[in-house]
Amino acid sequence: HHLPTHLVLFGGLALILLSVAPPLNYSSDGASMLAVAESVVTRGSITVPCARSALAHAGACYSTFYLLQSVALVPFVAIGRLLGEIAGISPTYGGRAFSMALPALCIAGAATLTSLLALELGASRRRAVGAAVAFAFCTEALAYSRTLYAEPLGALCLAAACWGMLAPAGSSRSRRAVGVVAGALVVAVKPQLLLAVPTAGAALAIFERRPRHMLVALSVTAAGSLLVLGYNALRFGSPFDFGGPTRQLYVGGVAGGPNPVVKILNGAASLLVSPNHGLLVFAPVALVGTAGLVRLARTHRIAATLLGGVLG
């Protein structure tokens, strides 16, 4: 009765998601980023064992996956290894098991921010909680909460960016600061999210006729992009090398890739109807919610949030 609703909601969702989390990671992407975190904790280095998801450069091997997830896993690995030593079990196992808390906490955080946005858009307290529950348990978020893929962290950063950067007039500076930092980190989670924040900022700038929104969005995205490019240069010697010949950026597109139009169409089909991770299969409630938002409240902030989410 004395805690804010959003803290109770976050705690409840986190406990449920943690209770169904697997004991260890089973994704190759996650294993690669976890290896970076383990290397940082145990050896103070970002090099990793040479394996399928690593690339050799200058006599060492580096993960070909993402910056922010690797960094975010470091404290979880460190705490898990310490708990493992205290409990008398393998520190390596302890670190890897404790790391599985990260995606669950990220999804709980993103769901809580979803409820806060719903409240500000006119939902009742009960319906705002329902929106959070729907996101956490009726979308792809539930599946991703059980892996070390970067998507849960991406969902958290994008939700925080929308909550902070699209705050109504009169909001606190600390809230806007959260939005700016989260907006910059979106690209560091996955470079594929490059357009998410600028699109939301552009929508708000057009609707409210305030170019400042677009300038802020471009600035924070540029800052995050510089982090990613610096990480690339540190690993592979080139800021435009994201992990091998097929993941290098050149003028005109991605090296060795198919026609850009074909690539976009294939990606859209995969994200919409694929039985592996298609939106229509894993998250039909998202389409229902989107239709409801457009029908019930055509506000500038809703349009900006939706466009940012779609591009994300």
PDB file of C-alpha atoms in Angstrom:
ATOM      1  CA  HIS A   1       0.000   0.000   0.000  1.00  0.00           C
ATOM      2  CA  HIS A   2       2.969   2.328   0.478  1.00  0.00           C
ATOM      3  CA  LEU A   3       4.913   1.551  -2.729  1.00  0.00           C
ATOM      4  CA  PRO A   4       4.131   3.254  -6.063  1.00  0.00           C
ATOM      5  CA  THR A   5       2.059   1.132  -8.424  1.00  0.00           C
ATOM      6  CA  HIS A   6       4.772   0.989 -11.075  1.00  0.00           C
ATOM      7  CA  LEU A   7       7.307  -0.441  -8.597  1.00  0.00           C
ATOM      8  CA  VAL A   8       4.855  -3.118  -7.478  1.00  0.00           C
ATOM      9  CA  LEU A   9       4.096  -3.910 -11.114  1.00  0.00           C
ATOM     10  CA  PHE A  10       7.768  -4.176 -12.015  1.00  0.00           C
ATOM     11  CA  GLY A  11       8.479  -6.400  -9.023  1.00  0.00           C
ATOM     12  CA  GLY A  12       5.565  -8.708  -9.763  1.00  0.00           C
ATOM     13  CA  LEU A  13       6.403  -9.088 -13.442  1.00  0.00           C
ATOM     14  CA  ALA A  14      10.088  -9.602 -12.668  1.00  0.00           C
ATOM     15  CA  LEU A  15       9.358 -12.348 -10.139  1.00  0.00           C
ATOM     16  CA  ILE A  16       7.095 -14.217 -12.571  1.00  0.00           C
ATOM     17  CA  LEU A  17       9.571 -13.945 -15.453  1.00  0.00           C
ATOM     18  CA  LEU A  18      12.492 -14.962 -13.255  1.00  0.00           C
ATOM     19  CA  SER A  19      10.563 -17.963 -11.972  1.00  0.00           C
ATOM     20  CA  VAL A  20      10.244 -19.375 -15.505  1.00  0.00           C
ATOM     21  CA  ALA A  21      13.731 -18.385 -16.711  1.00  0.00           C
ATOM     22  CA  PRO A  22      15.904 -21.280 -17.932  1.00  0.00           C
ATOM     23  CA  PRO A  23      18.947 -22.217 -15.837  1.00  0.00           C
ATOM     24  CA  LEU A  24      21.423 -21.374 -18.618  1.00  0.00           C
ATOM     25  CA  ASN A  25      21.585 -19.625 -21.973  1.00  0.00           C
ATOM     26  CA  TYR A  26      21.039 -21.667 -25.133  1.00  0.00           C
ATOM     27  CA  SER A  27      21.402 -19.018 -27.887  1.00  0.00           C
ATOM     28  CA  SER A  28      24.631 -18.657 -29.864  1.00  0.00           C
ATOM     29  CA  ASP A  29      24.262 -14.853 -29.960  1.00  0.00           C
ATOM     30  CA  GLY A  30      23.916 -14.730 -26.202  1.00  0.00           C
ATOM     31  CA  ALA A  31      26.823 -17.112 -25.673  1.00  0.00           C
ATOM     32  CA  SER A  32      29.061 -14.822 -27.712  1.00  0.00           C
ATOM     33  CA  MET A  33      28.124 -11.693 -25.744  1.00  0.00           C
ATOM     34  CA  LEU A  34      28.305 -13.618 -22.468  1.00  0.00           C
ATOM     35  CA  ALA A  35      31.840 -14.676 -23.405  1.00  0.00           C
ATOM     36  CA  VAL A  36      32.793 -10.998 -23.709  1.00  0.00           C
ATOM     37  CA  ALA A  37      31.397 -10.266 -20.238  1.00  0.00           C
ATOM     38  CA  GLU A  38      33.188 -13.284 -18.743  1.00  0.00           C
ATOM     39  CA  SER A  39      36.432 -12.181 -20.361  1.00  0.00           C
ATOM     40  CA  VAL A  40      36.069  -8.659 -18.970  1.00  0.00           C
ATOM     41  CA  VAL A  41      35.399  -9.970 -15.447  1.00  0.00           C
ATOM     42  CA  THR A  42      38.084 -12.664 -15.367  1.00  0.00           C
ATOM     43  CA  ARG A  43      40.831 -11.216 -17.590  1.00  0.00           C
ATOM     44  CA  GLY A  44      40.042  -7.534 -18.108  1.00  0.00           C
ATOM     45  CA  SER A  45      39.854  -8.058 -21.875  1.00  0.00           C
ATOM     46  CA  ILE A  46      37.171  -8.071 -24.586  1.00  0.00           C
ATOM     47  CA  THR A  47      38.796 -10.949 -26.488  1.00  0.00           C
ATOM     48  CA  VAL A  48      36.894 -14.243 -26.516  1.00  0.00           C
ATOM     49  CA  PRO A  49      37.666 -17.892 -27.296  1.00  0.00           C
ATOM     50  CA  CYS A  50      37.832 -18.475 -31.049  1.00  0.00           C
ATOM     51  CA  ALA A  51      34.501 -20.055 -31.980  1.00  0.00           C
ATOM     52  CA  ARG A  52      31.751 -19.813 -34.578  1.00  0.00           C
ATOM     53  CA  SER A  53      30.475 -16.436 -33.344  1.00  0.00           C
ATOM     54  CA  ALA A  54      33.946 -14.893 -33.069  1.00  0.00           C
ATOM     55  CA  LEU A  55      36.224 -13.284 -35.640  1.00  0.00           C
ATOM     56  CA  ALA A  56      40.009 -13.257 -35.561  1.00  0.00           C
ATOM     57  CA  HIS A  57      41.802  -9.928 -35.845  1.00  0.00           C
ATOM     58  CA  ALA A  58      45.383  -8.971 -35.003  1.00  0.00           C
ATOM     59  CA  GLY A  59      46.094 -12.336 -33.408  1.00  0.00           C
ATOM     60  CA  ALA A  60      43.017 -12.455 -31.153  1.00  0.00           C
ATOM     61  CA  CYS A  61      39.333 -13.338 -31.469  1.00  0.00           C
ATOM     62  CA  TYR A  62      36.424 -10.984 -30.825  1.00  0.00           C
ATOM     63  CA  SER A  63      32.658 -11.409 -30.582  1.00  0.00           C
ATOM     64  CA  THR A  64      30.763 -10.394 -33.702  1.00  0.00           C
ATOM     65  CA  PHE A  65      27.738  -9.354 -31.672  1.00  0.00           C
ATOM     66  CA  TYR A  66      26.554  -6.256 -29.871  1.00  0.00           C
ATOM     67  CA  LEU A  67      28.155  -3.757 -27.510  1.00  0.00           C
ATOM     68  CA  LEU A  68      25.544  -2.875 -24.894  1.00  0.00           C
ATOM     69  CA  GLN A  69      24.397  -6.415 -24.106  1.00  0.00           C
ATOM     70  CA  SER A  70      28.007  -7.432 -23.569  1.00  0.00           C
ATOM     71  CA  VAL A  71      28.520  -4.501 -21.189  1.00  0.00           C
ATOM     72  CA  ALA A  72      25.202  -5.025 -19.380  1.00  0.00           C
ATOM     73  CA  LEU A  73      26.103  -8.660 -18.668  1.00  0.00           C
ATOM     74  CA  VAL A  74      29.339  -7.749 -16.869  1.00  0.00           C
ATOM     75  CA  PRO A  75      27.821  -7.001 -13.410  1.00  0.00           C
ATOM     76  CA  PHE A  76      25.576 -10.066 -13.644  1.00  0.00           C
ATOM     77  CA  VAL A  77      28.561 -12.285 -14.400  1.00  0.00           C
ATOM     78  CA  ALA A  78      30.587 -10.711 -11.586  1.00  0.00           C
ATOM     79  CA  ILE A  79      27.820 -11.076  -8.997  1.00  0.00           C
ATOM     80  CA  GLY A  80      26.972 -14.591 -10.172  1.00  0.00           C
ATOM     81  CA  ARG A  81      30.589 -15.713  -9.899  1.00  0.00           C
ATOM     82  CA  LEU A  82      30.775 -14.283  -6.378  1.00  0.00           C
ATOM     83  CA  LEU A  83      27.567 -16.057  -5.356  1.00  0.00           C
ATOM     84  CA  GLY A  84      28.891 -19.253  -6.893  1.00  0.00           C
ATOM     85  CA  GLU A  85      32.047 -19.074  -4.778  1.00  0.00           C
ATOM     86  CA  ILE A  86      30.002 -18.399  -1.645  1.00  0.00           C
ATOM     87  CA  ALA A  87      27.685 -21.324  -2.410  1.00  0.00           C
ATOM     88  CA  GLY A  88      30.565 -23.656  -3.187  1.00  0.00           C
ATOM     89  CA  ILE A  89      29.685 -24.182  -6.846  1.00  0.00           C
ATOM     90  CA  SER A  90      31.539 -23.392 -10.035  1.00  0.00           C
ATOM     91  CA  PRO A  91      31.958 -19.599 -10.406  1.00  0.00           C
ATOM     92  CA  THR A  92      31.574 -20.015 -14.168  1.00  0.00           C
ATOM     93  CA  TYR A  93      28.218 -21.759 -13.703  1.00  0.00           C
ATOM     94  CA  GLY A  94      27.136 -19.174 -11.130  1.00  0.00           C
ATOM     95  CA  GLY A  95      27.940 -16.292 -13.457  1.00  0.00           C
ATOM     96  CA  ARG A  96      26.143 -17.861 -16.403  1.00  0.00           C
ATOM     97  CA  ALA A  97      23.070 -18.783 -14.369  1.00  0.00           C
ATOM     98  CA  PHE A  98      22.775 -15.341 -12.765  1.00  0.00           C
ATOM     99  CA  SER A  99      23.125 -13.690 -16.184  1.00  0.00           C
ATOM    100  CA  MET A 100      19.745 -15.132 -17.175  1.00  0.00           C
ATOM    101  CA  ALA A 101      18.158 -12.528 -14.887  1.00  0.00           C
ATOM    102  CA  LEU A 102      19.067  -9.722 -17.321  1.00  0.00           C
ATOM    103  CA  PRO A 103      16.488 -10.409 -20.072  1.00  0.00           C
ATOM    104  CA  ALA A 104      13.719 -11.043 -17.538  1.00  0.00           C
ATOM    105  CA  LEU A 105      14.410  -7.747 -15.759  1.00  0.00           C
ATOM    106  CA  CYS A 106      14.574  -5.889 -19.085  1.00  0.00           C
ATOM    107  CA  ILE A 107      11.184  -7.213 -20.178  1.00  0.00           C
ATOM    108  CA  ALA A 108       9.683  -6.361 -16.780  1.00  0.00           C
ATOM    109  CA  GLY A 109      11.096  -2.834 -17.107  1.00  0.00           C
ATOM    110  CA  ALA A 110       9.817  -2.374 -20.649  1.00  0.00           C
ATOM    111  CA  ALA A 111       6.379  -3.609 -19.601  1.00  0.00           C
ATOM    112  CA  THR A 112       6.296  -1.195 -16.666  1.00  0.00           C
ATOM    113  CA  LEU A 113       7.188   1.719 -18.945  1.00  0.00           C
ATOM    114  CA  THR A 114       4.429   0.568 -21.277  1.00  0.00           C
ATOM    115  CA  SER A 115       1.949   0.910 -18.426  1.00  0.00           C
ATOM    116  CA  LEU A 116       3.230   4.421 -17.604  1.00  0.00           C
ATOM    117  CA  LEU A 117       2.811   5.478 -21.223  1.00  0.00           C
ATOM    118  CA  ALA A 118      -0.683   3.973 -21.246  1.00  0.00           C
ATOM    119  CA  LEU A 119      -1.630   6.006 -18.169  1.00  0.00           C
ATOM    120  CA  GLU A 120      -0.458   9.226 -19.797  1.00  0.00           C
ATOM    121  CA  LEU A 121      -2.387   8.398 -22.954  1.00  0.00           C
ATOM    122  CA  GLY A 122      -5.628   8.194 -20.989  1.00  0.00           C
ATOM    123  CA  ALA A 123      -5.900   4.577 -19.830  1.00  0.00           C
ATOM    124  CA  SER A 124      -7.276   3.756 -16.409  1.00  0.00           C
ATOM    125  CA  ARG A 125      -4.982   2.204 -13.799  1.00  0.00           C
ATOM    126  CA  ARG A 126      -6.460  -1.247 -14.415  1.00  0.00           C
ATOM    127  CA  ARG A 127      -6.093  -0.991 -18.181  1.00  0.00           C
ATOM    128  CA  ALA A 128      -2.545   0.334 -17.886  1.00  0.00           C
ATOM    129  CA  VAL A 129      -1.618  -2.726 -15.803  1.00  0.00           C
ATOM    130  CA  GLY A 130      -3.385  -4.849 -18.417  1.00  0.00           C
ATOM    131  CA  ALA A 131      -1.227  -3.279 -21.141  1.00  0.00           C
ATOM    132  CA  ALA A 132       1.916  -4.207 -19.217  1.00  0.00           C
ATOM    133  CA  VAL A 133       0.733  -7.774 -18.688  1.00  0.00           C
ATOM    134  CA  ALA A 134      -0.234  -8.088 -22.348  1.00  0.00           C
ATOM    135  CA  PHE A 135       3.208  -6.925 -23.429  1.00  0.00           C
ATOM    136  CA  ALA A 136       5.072  -9.217 -21.039  1.00  0.00           C
ATOM    137  CA  PHE A 137       3.051 -12.402 -21.593  1.00  0.00           C
ATOM    138  CA  CYS A 138       1.172 -12.050 -24.903  1.00  0.00           C
ATOM    139  CA  THR A 139       3.950 -10.943 -27.261  1.00  0.00           C
ATOM    140  CA  GLU A 140       7.407 -12.063 -28.365  1.00  0.00           C
ATOM    141  CA  ALA A 141       8.676 -10.495 -25.152  1.00  0.00           C
ATOM    142  CA  LEU A 142       7.881 -13.671 -23.204  1.00  0.00           C
ATOM    143  CA  ALA A 143       9.955 -15.831 -25.562  1.00  0.00           C
ATOM    144  CA  TYR A 144      12.852 -13.375 -25.582  1.00  0.00           C
ATOM    145  CA  SER A 145      12.824 -13.081 -21.787  1.00  0.00           C
ATOM    146  CA  ARG A 146      14.160 -16.651 -21.713  1.00  0.00           C
ATOM    147  CA  THR A 147      17.201 -15.994 -23.920  1.00  0.00           C
ATOM    148  CA  LEU A 148      20.287 -13.802 -23.954  1.00  0.00           C
ATOM    149  CA  TYR A 149      19.399 -12.224 -27.272  1.00  0.00           C
ATOM    150  CA  ALA A 150      19.707  -8.432 -27.293  1.00  0.00           C
ATOM    151  CA  GLU A 151      15.998  -7.838 -27.961  1.00  0.00           C
ATOM    152  CA  PRO A 152      14.886  -7.506 -24.290  1.00  0.00           C
ATOM    153  CA  LEU A 153      17.509  -4.827 -23.659  1.00  0.00           C
ATOM    154  CA  GLY A 154      16.473  -3.154 -26.906  1.00  0.00           C
ATOM    155  CA  ALA A 155      12.832  -3.136 -25.816  1.00  0.00           C
ATOM    156  CA  LEU A 156      13.786  -1.556 -22.490  1.00  0.00           C
ATOM    157  CA  CYS A 157      15.930   1.166 -24.075  1.00  0.00           C
ATOM    158  CA  LEU A 158      13.358   1.987 -26.743  1.00  0.00           C
ATOM    159  CA  ALA A 159      10.531   2.136 -24.191  1.00  0.00           C
ATOM    160  CA  ALA A 160      12.639   4.378 -21.933  1.00  0.00           C
ATOM    161  CA  ALA A 161      13.532   6.599 -24.899  1.00  0.00           C
ATOM    162  CA  CYS A 162       9.858   7.030 -25.822  1.00  0.00           C
ATOM    163  CA  TRP A 163       8.861   7.627 -22.194  1.00  0.00           C
ATOM    164  CA  GLY A 164      11.543  10.269 -21.654  1.00  0.00           C
ATOM    165  CA  MET A 165      11.992  11.994 -25.006  1.00  0.00           C
ATOM    166  CA  LEU A 166       8.265  12.170 -25.786  1.00  0.00           C
ATOM    167  CA  ALA A 167       7.388  13.475 -22.311  1.00  0.00           C
ATOM    168  CA  PRO A 168       4.671  16.149 -22.207  1.00  0.00           C
ATOM    169  CA  ALA A 169       5.548  19.771 -21.517  1.00  0.00           C
ATOM    170  CA  GLY A 170       6.409  20.444 -17.881  1.00  0.00           C
ATOM    171  CA  SER A 171       7.986  17.040 -17.248  1.00  0.00           C
ATOM    172  CA  SER A 172      11.055  16.848 -15.031  1.00  0.00           C
ATOM    173  CA  ARG A 173      14.550  17.259 -16.428  1.00  0.00           C
ATOM    174  CA  SER A 174      15.549  13.911 -14.979  1.00  0.00           C
ATOM    175  CA  ARG A 175      12.866  12.182 -17.024  1.00  0.00           C
ATOM    176  CA  ARG A 176      14.040  13.861 -20.215  1.00  0.00           C
ATOM    177  CA  ALA A 177      17.616  12.949 -19.332  1.00  0.00           C
ATOM    178  CA  VAL A 178      16.596   9.294 -19.037  1.00  0.00           C
ATOM    179  CA  GLY A 179      15.024   9.543 -22.476  1.00  0.00           C
ATOM    180  CA  VAL A 180      18.133  11.092 -24.012  1.00  0.00           C
ATOM    181  CA  VAL A 181      20.494   8.493 -22.521  1.00  0.00           C
ATOM    182  CA  ALA A 182      18.210   5.609 -23.473  1.00  0.00           C
ATOM    183  CA  GLY A 183      17.794   7.031 -26.973  1.00  0.00           C
ATOM    184  CA  ALA A 184      21.553   7.094 -27.444  1.00  0.00           C
ATOM    185  CA  LEU A 185      21.882   3.526 -26.172  1.00  0.00           C
ATOM    186  CA  VAL A 186      19.234   2.121 -28.539  1.00  0.00           C
ATOM    187  CA  VAL A 187      21.759   1.917 -31.395  1.00  0.00           C
ATOM    188  CA  ALA A 188      24.366   0.404 -29.062  1.00  0.00           C
ATOM    189  CA  VAL A 189      21.928  -2.429 -28.297  1.00  0.00           C
ATOM    190  CA  LYS A 190      21.562  -3.313 -31.988  1.00  0.00           C
ATOM    191  CA  PRO A 191      22.729  -1.177 -34.927  1.00  0.00           C
ATOM    192  CA  GLN A 192      19.606  -2.370 -36.757  1.00  0.00           C
ATOM    193  CA  LEU A 193      17.633   0.002 -34.489  1.00  0.00           C
ATOM    194  CA  LEU A 194      19.312   3.010 -36.095  1.00  0.00           C
ATOM    195  CA  LEU A 195      16.069   4.539 -37.430  1.00  0.00           C
ATOM    196  CA  ALA A 196      13.839   3.956 -34.401  1.00  0.00           C
ATOM    197  CA  VAL A 197      14.565   7.101 -32.365  1.00  0.00           C
ATOM    198  CA  PRO A 198      14.993   9.495 -35.332  1.00  0.00           C
ATOM    199  CA  THR A 199      11.657   8.332 -36.746  1.00  0.00           C
ATOM    200  CA  ALA A 200       9.863   9.008 -33.465  1.00  0.00           C
ATOM    201  CA  GLY A 201      11.572  12.406 -33.230  1.00  0.00           C
ATOM    202  CA  ALA A 202      10.688  13.273 -36.822  1.00  0.00           C
ATOM    203  CA  ALA A 203       7.032  12.394 -36.281  1.00  0.00           C
ATOM    204  CA  LEU A 204       6.823  14.584 -33.199  1.00  0.00           C
ATOM    205  CA  ALA A 205       8.698  17.434 -34.917  1.00  0.00           C
ATOM    206  CA  ILE A 206       6.289  17.380 -37.873  1.00  0.00           C
ATOM    207  CA  PHE A 207       3.118  17.118 -35.825  1.00  0.00           C
ATOM    208  CA  GLU A 208       4.111  19.749 -33.257  1.00  0.00           C
ATOM    209  CA  ARG A 209       6.054  21.894 -35.753  1.00  0.00           C
ATOM    210  CA  ARG A 210       9.079  21.951 -33.459  1.00  0.00           C
ATOM    211  CA  PRO A 211      12.305  20.938 -35.275  1.00  0.00           C
ATOM    212  CA  ARG A 212      14.032  20.647 -31.894  1.00  0.00           C
ATOM    213  CA  HIS A 213      12.549  17.166 -31.405  1.00  0.00           C
ATOM    214  CA  MET A 214      14.191  15.940 -34.589  1.00  0.00           C
ATOM    215  CA  LEU A 215      17.522  17.562 -33.736  1.00  0.00           C
ATOM    216  CA  VAL A 216      17.568  15.918 -30.298  1.00  0.00           C
ATOM    217  CA  ALA A 217      16.691  12.528 -31.795  1.00  0.00           C
ATOM    218  CA  LEU A 218      19.423  12.802 -34.427  1.00  0.00           C
ATOM    219  CA  SER A 219      21.965  13.948 -31.839  1.00  0.00           C
ATOM    220  CA  VAL A 220      21.383  11.065 -29.433  1.00  0.00           C
ATOM    221  CA  THR A 221      21.374   8.539 -32.285  1.00  0.00           C
ATOM    222  CA  ALA A 222      24.657   9.969 -33.558  1.00  0.00           C
ATOM    223  CA  ALA A 223      26.156   9.612 -30.068  1.00  0.00           C
ATOM    224  CA  GLY A 224      25.088   5.968 -29.864  1.00  0.00           C
ATOM    225  CA  SER A 225      26.385   5.334 -33.373  1.00  0.00           C
ATOM    226  CA  LEU A 226      29.802   6.675 -32.406  1.00  0.00           C
ATOM    227  CA  LEU A 227      29.935   4.177 -29.542  1.00  0.00           C
ATOM    228  CA  VAL A 228      29.185   1.323 -31.929  1.00  0.00           C
ATOM    229  CA  LEU A 229      31.702   2.512 -34.529  1.00  0.00           C
ATOM    230  CA  GLY A 230      34.348   2.847 -31.823  1.00  0.00           C
ATOM    231  CA  TYR A 231      33.642  -0.704 -30.626  1.00  0.00           C
ATOM    232  CA  ASN A 232      33.981  -1.941 -34.209  1.00  0.00           C
ATOM    233  CA  ALA A 233      37.332  -0.197 -34.611  1.00  0.00           C
ATOM    234  CA  LEU A 234      38.548  -1.659 -31.312  1.00  0.00           C
ATOM    235  CA  ARG A 235      37.568  -5.183 -32.336  1.00  0.00           C
ATOM    236  CA  PHE A 236      38.159  -5.346 -36.059  1.00  0.00           C
ATOM    237  CA  GLY A 237      40.317  -2.359 -36.910  1.00  0.00           C
ATOM    238  CA  SER A 238      37.607  -0.574 -38.900  1.00  0.00           C
ATOM    239  CA  PRO A 239      34.586   1.356 -37.608  1.00  0.00           C
ATOM    240  CA  PHE A 240      32.526   0.069 -40.528  1.00  0.00           C
ATOM    241  CA  ASP A 241      33.275  -3.616 -39.981  1.00  0.00           C
ATOM    242  CA  PHE A 242      30.487  -5.184 -37.915  1.00  0.00           C
ATOM    243  CA  GLY A 243      31.936  -8.689 -37.948  1.00  0.00           C
ATOM    244  CA  GLY A 244      33.309 -10.037 -41.198  1.00  0.00           C
ATOM    245  CA  PRO A 245      33.065  -9.541 -44.970  1.00  0.00           C
ATOM    246  CA  THR A 246      29.272  -9.845 -45.100  1.00  0.00           C
ATOM    247  CA  ARG A 247      28.779  -7.361 -42.251  1.00  0.00           C
ATOM    248  CA  GLN A 248      30.832  -4.427 -43.504  1.00  0.00           C
ATOM    249  CA  LEU A 249      29.268  -1.141 -44.553  1.00  0.00           C
ATOM    250  CA  TYR A 250      30.194   0.384 -47.882  1.00  0.00           C
ATOM    251  CA  VAL A 251      28.787   3.325 -49.786  1.00  0.00           C
ATOM    252  CA  GLY A 252      25.716   1.871 -51.409  1.00  0.00           C
ATOM    253  CA  GLY A 253      24.811  -0.744 -48.841  1.00  0.00           C
ATOM    254  CA  VAL A 254      25.979  -3.868 -47.086  1.00  0.00           C
ATOM    255  CA  ALA A 255      28.799  -5.777 -48.731  1.00  0.00           C
ATOM    256  CA  GLY A 256      27.787  -9.028 -50.361  1.00  0.00           C
ATOM    257  CA  GLY A 257      24.113  -8.536 -49.569  1.00  0.00           C
ATOM    258  CA  PRO A 258      21.159  -9.028 -51.925  1.00  0.00           C
ATOM    259  CA  ASN A 259      19.279  -6.272 -53.677  1.00  0.00           C
ATOM    260  CA  PRO A 260      18.159  -3.779 -50.957  1.00  0.00           C
ATOM    261  CA  VAL A 261      14.500  -3.991 -52.046  1.00  0.00           C
ATOM    262  CA  VAL A 262      14.570  -7.782 -51.898  1.00  0.00           C
ATOM    263  CA  LYS A 263      16.272  -7.626 -48.528  1.00  0.00           C
ATOM    264  CA  ILE A 264      13.598  -5.288 -47.137  1.00  0.00           C
ATOM    265  CA  LEU A 265      10.764  -7.472 -48.463  1.00  0.00           C
ATOM    266  CA  ASN A 266      12.354 -10.629 -47.063  1.00  0.00           C
ATOM    267  CA  GLY A 267      12.852  -8.940 -43.717  1.00  0.00           C
ATOM    268  CA  ALA A 268       9.254  -7.688 -43.605  1.00  0.00           C
ATOM    269  CA  ALA A 269       7.897 -11.149 -44.423  1.00  0.00           C
ATOM    270  CA  SER A 270      10.125 -12.711 -41.774  1.00  0.00           C
ATOM    271  CA  LEU A 271       9.054 -10.238 -39.092  1.00  0.00           C
ATOM    272  CA  LEU A 272       5.343 -10.512 -39.937  1.00  0.00           C
ATOM    273  CA  VAL A 273       4.549 -14.125 -40.833  1.00  0.00           C
ATOM    274  CA  SER A 274       7.583 -16.234 -39.973  1.00  0.00           C
ATOM    275  CA  PRO A 275       6.680 -19.128 -37.621  1.00  0.00           C
ATOM    276  CA  ASN A 276      10.028 -18.516 -35.932  1.00  0.00           C
ATOM    277  CA  HIS A 277       9.467 -14.897 -34.801  1.00  0.00           C
ATOM    278  CA  GLY A 278       6.706 -13.351 -36.918  1.00  0.00           C
ATOM    279  CA  LEU A 279       4.579 -10.640 -35.335  1.00  0.00           C
ATOM    280  CA  LEU A 280       1.302 -12.263 -36.473  1.00  0.00           C
ATOM    281  CA  VAL A 281       2.334 -15.536 -34.815  1.00  0.00           C
ATOM    282  CA  PHE A 282       3.907 -14.310 -31.577  1.00  0.00           C
ATOM    283  CA  ALA A 283       2.173 -10.995 -30.927  1.00  0.00           C
ATOM    284  CA  PRO A 284      -1.237 -10.592 -32.562  1.00  0.00           C
ATOM    285  CA  VAL A 285      -2.255  -8.524 -29.529  1.00  0.00           C
ATOM    286  CA  ALA A 286       0.193  -5.837 -30.743  1.00  0.00           C
ATOM    287  CA  LEU A 287      -1.850  -5.361 -33.914  1.00  0.00           C
ATOM    288  CA  VAL A 288      -5.062  -5.135 -31.925  1.00  0.00           C
ATOM    289  CA  GLY A 289      -3.498  -2.597 -29.579  1.00  0.00           C
ATOM    290  CA  THR A 290      -2.150  -0.522 -32.446  1.00  0.00           C
ATOM    291  CA  ALA A 291      -5.544  -0.422 -34.131  1.00  0.00           C
ATOM    292  CA  GLY A 292      -7.134   0.600 -30.846  1.00  0.00           C
ATOM    293  CA  LEU A 293      -4.664   3.434 -30.307  1.00  0.00           C
ATOM    294  CA  VAL A 294      -5.166   4.814 -33.782  1.00  0.00           C
ATOM    295  CA  ARG A 295      -8.935   4.645 -33.417  1.00  0.00           C
ATOM    296  CA  LEU A 296      -9.332   5.968 -29.890  1.00  0.00           C
ATOM    297  CA  ALA A 297      -6.657   8.621 -29.500  1.00  0.00           C
ATOM    298  CA  ARG A 298      -4.935  10.146 -32.537  1.00  0.00           C
ATOM    299  CA  THR A 299      -2.414  12.215 -30.626  1.00  0.00           C
ATOM    300  CA  HIS A 300       1.040  13.311 -31.702  1.00  0.00           C
ATOM    301  CA  ARG A 301       2.780  11.315 -28.984  1.00  0.00           C
ATOM    302  CA  ILE A 302       0.953   8.129 -29.977  1.00  0.00           C
ATOM    303  CA  ALA A 303       1.953   8.555 -33.611  1.00  0.00           C
ATOM    304  CA  ALA A 304       5.570   9.171 -32.677  1.00  0.00           C
ATOM    305  CA  THR A 305       5.660   6.206 -30.290  1.00  0.00           C
ATOM    306  CA  LEU A 306       4.105   3.870 -32.848  1.00  0.00           C
ATOM    307  CA  LEU A 307       6.456   4.912 -35.640  1.00  0.00           C
ATOM    308  CA  GLY A 308       9.464   4.499 -33.378  1.00  0.00           C
ATOM    309  CA  GLY A 309       8.235   1.088 -32.277  1.00  0.00           C
ATOM    310  CA  VAL A 310       7.590  -0.089 -35.838  1.00  0.00           C
ATOM    311  CA  LEU A 311      11.070   0.958 -36.963  1.00  0.00           C
ATOM    312  CA  GLY A 312      12.486  -0.730 -33.867  1.00  0.00           C
TER     313      GLY A 312
END
